[in-house]
Short mmCIF file of C-alpha atoms in Angstrom, two decimals:
data_model
loop_
_atom_site.label_atom_id
_atom_site.label_comp_id
_atom_site.label_asym_id
_atom_site.label_seq_id
_atom_site.Cartn_x
_atom_site.Cartn_y
_atom_site.Cartn_z
CA MET O 15 0.00 0.00 0.00
CA LYS O 16 2.82 2.41 0.77
CA LYS O 17 4.28 1.75 -2.66
CA ASN O 18 1.02 2.76 -4.35
CA ARG O 19 0.79 5.90 -2.25
CA LYS O 20 4.34 6.87 -3.26
CA ASN O 21 3.51 6.26 -6.93
CA ARG O 22 0.40 8.41 -6.64
CA ILE O 23 2.38 11.22 -5.06
CA THR O 24 5.03 11.01 -7.78
CA HIS O 25 2.33 10.88 -10.45
CA SER O 26 0.60 13.86 -8.85
CA GLY O 27 3.87 15.82 -8.86
CA GLU O 28 4.45 15.00 -12.53
CA PHE O 29 0.89 16.05 -13.34
CA LEU O 30 1.36 19.38 -11.58
CA ARG O 31 4.68 20.02 -13.36
CA LYS O 32 3.10 19.24 -16.72
CA GLN O 33 0.06 21.38 -15.93
CA ARG O 34 2.31 24.29 -14.92
CA ALA O 35 4.30 23.92 -18.17
CA ASN O 36 1.05 23.88 -20.18
CA GLN O 37 -0.18 26.97 -18.35
CA GLU O 38 3.08 28.80 -19.07
CA ALA O 39 2.95 27.80 -22.75
CA PHE O 40 -0.63 29.05 -23.01
CA LEU O 41 0.09 32.34 -21.21
CA THR O 42 3.21 32.99 -23.31
CA LEU O 43 1.22 32.56 -26.52
CA PHE O 44 -1.71 34.55 -25.12
CA ARG O 45 0.64 37.47 -24.39
CA LYS O 46 2.23 37.13 -27.84
CA TYR O 47 -0.97 37.06 -29.91
CA GLY O 48 -3.55 38.61 -27.60
CA LEU O 49 -6.01 35.97 -28.75
CA GLN O 50 -7.18 33.21 -26.42
CA ASN O 51 -8.32 30.99 -29.31
CA ARG O 52 -4.94 31.13 -31.02
CA ALA O 53 -3.05 30.57 -27.77
CA CYS O 54 -5.18 27.49 -27.10
CA GLU O 55 -4.69 26.17 -30.61
CA GLU O 56 -0.92 26.64 -30.67
CA SER O 57 -0.32 25.39 -27.13
CA GLY O 58 -2.61 22.39 -27.58
CA VAL O 59 -4.71 23.41 -24.58
CA ASP O 60 -8.48 23.03 -24.79
CA HIS O 61 -10.62 26.12 -24.10
CA ASN O 62 -12.46 24.27 -21.35
CA THR O 63 -9.15 23.57 -19.65
CA VAL O 64 -8.37 27.29 -19.56
CA TYR O 65 -11.78 27.98 -18.02
CA ALA O 66 -11.08 25.33 -15.37
CA TRP O 67 -7.62 26.79 -14.69
CA ARG O 68 -9.17 30.23 -14.19
CA LYS O 69 -10.97 28.92 -11.10
CA ASP O 70 -7.53 28.75 -9.46
CA PRO O 71 -6.82 32.23 -8.00
CA LYS O 72 -3.08 32.05 -8.81
CA PHE O 73 -3.67 31.21 -12.47
CA GLU O 74 -6.50 33.75 -12.69
CA GLN O 75 -4.15 36.47 -11.47
CA ARG O 76 -1.53 35.55 -14.09
CA PHE O 77 -4.25 35.41 -16.78
CA LEU O 78 -5.56 38.87 -15.82
CA GLU O 79 -2.01 40.28 -15.80
CA ALA O 80 -1.54 38.95 -19.33
CA GLU O 81 -4.86 40.50 -20.38
CA THR O 82 -3.82 43.85 -18.91
CA GLY O 83 -0.56 43.72 -20.86
CA ILE O 84 -2.45 42.95 -24.06
CA SER O 85 -4.79 45.90 -23.45
CA ARG O 86 -1.82 48.22 -22.96
CA LEU O 87 -0.21 47.02 -26.19
CA ALA O 88 -3.45 47.54 -28.12
CA HIS O 89 -3.87 51.01 -26.63
CA ASP O 90 -0.28 51.96 -27.47
CA GLU O 91 -0.70 50.70 -31.04
CA ALA O 92 -3.93 52.67 -31.45
CA ILE O 93 -2.20 55.86 -30.30
CA ARG O 94 0.74 55.20 -32.62
CA ARG O 95 -1.56 54.77 -35.62
CA ALA O 96 -3.71 57.78 -34.71
CA VAL O 97 -0.97 60.24 -33.75
CA TYR O 98 2.19 59.12 -35.54
CA GLY O 99 0.51 57.44 -38.48
CA TYR O 100 1.41 54.38 -40.48
CA ASP O 101 2.80 53.84 -43.95
CA LYS O 102 0.25 52.81 -46.55
CA ALA O 103 1.33 51.46 -49.91
CA VAL O 104 0.08 53.20 -53.05
CA PHE O 105 -0.41 50.99 -56.10
CA TYR O 106 -0.76 51.85 -59.77
CA GLU O 107 -1.55 49.16 -62.31
CA GLY O 108 -0.80 46.45 -59.78
CA GLU O 109 2.63 47.75 -58.74
CA GLN O 110 3.57 49.68 -55.64
CA VAL O 111 4.67 53.14 -56.71
CA ALA O 112 4.83 55.00 -53.39
CA THR O 113 3.92 55.04 -49.73
CA VAL O 114 1.93 57.68 -47.94
CA LYS O 115 1.60 58.39 -44.23
CA GLU O 116 -1.95 57.72 -43.03
CA TYR O 117 -3.45 58.91 -39.75
CA SER O 118 -6.70 57.89 -38.13
CA ASP O 119 -8.67 60.83 -36.79
CA ALA O 120 -11.59 58.54 -35.96
CA LEU O 121 -9.33 56.30 -33.89
CA LEU O 122 -7.88 59.30 -32.07
CA ALA O 123 -11.40 60.59 -31.33
CA LYS O 124 -12.34 57.21 -29.82
CA ILE O 125 -9.21 57.15 -27.68
CA LEU O 126 -9.87 60.67 -26.40
CA SER O 127 -13.52 59.86 -25.79
CA ALA O 128 -12.53 56.83 -23.70
CA HIS O 129 -10.21 59.00 -21.59
CA ASP O 130 -13.02 61.51 -20.90
CA ARG O 131 -15.08 58.88 -19.06
#
């Protein structure tokens, strides 16, 4: 009986190590892409598994920190496109002939509106 208990403990430790590695893989990809679906697909983790993990307060905190980072990146990118612009290719007869700097006044208005709240 003691042998079985030891095996269960070892198995449990291996399970927890593998789960932790899977969580890290998922969170790394989630931070990279900002898309939960893509992070699940590329890490091989099922969506339902992520929902189950989120019931654990430690994982939930790490998940929310990743989400906050993604939101900051999206906000920074929106400001960059609205204020500093982005290069847009100009084509003539199927060939790129120039680039022009584009700005998004509508995006800037939305950003400013969100800050007024």
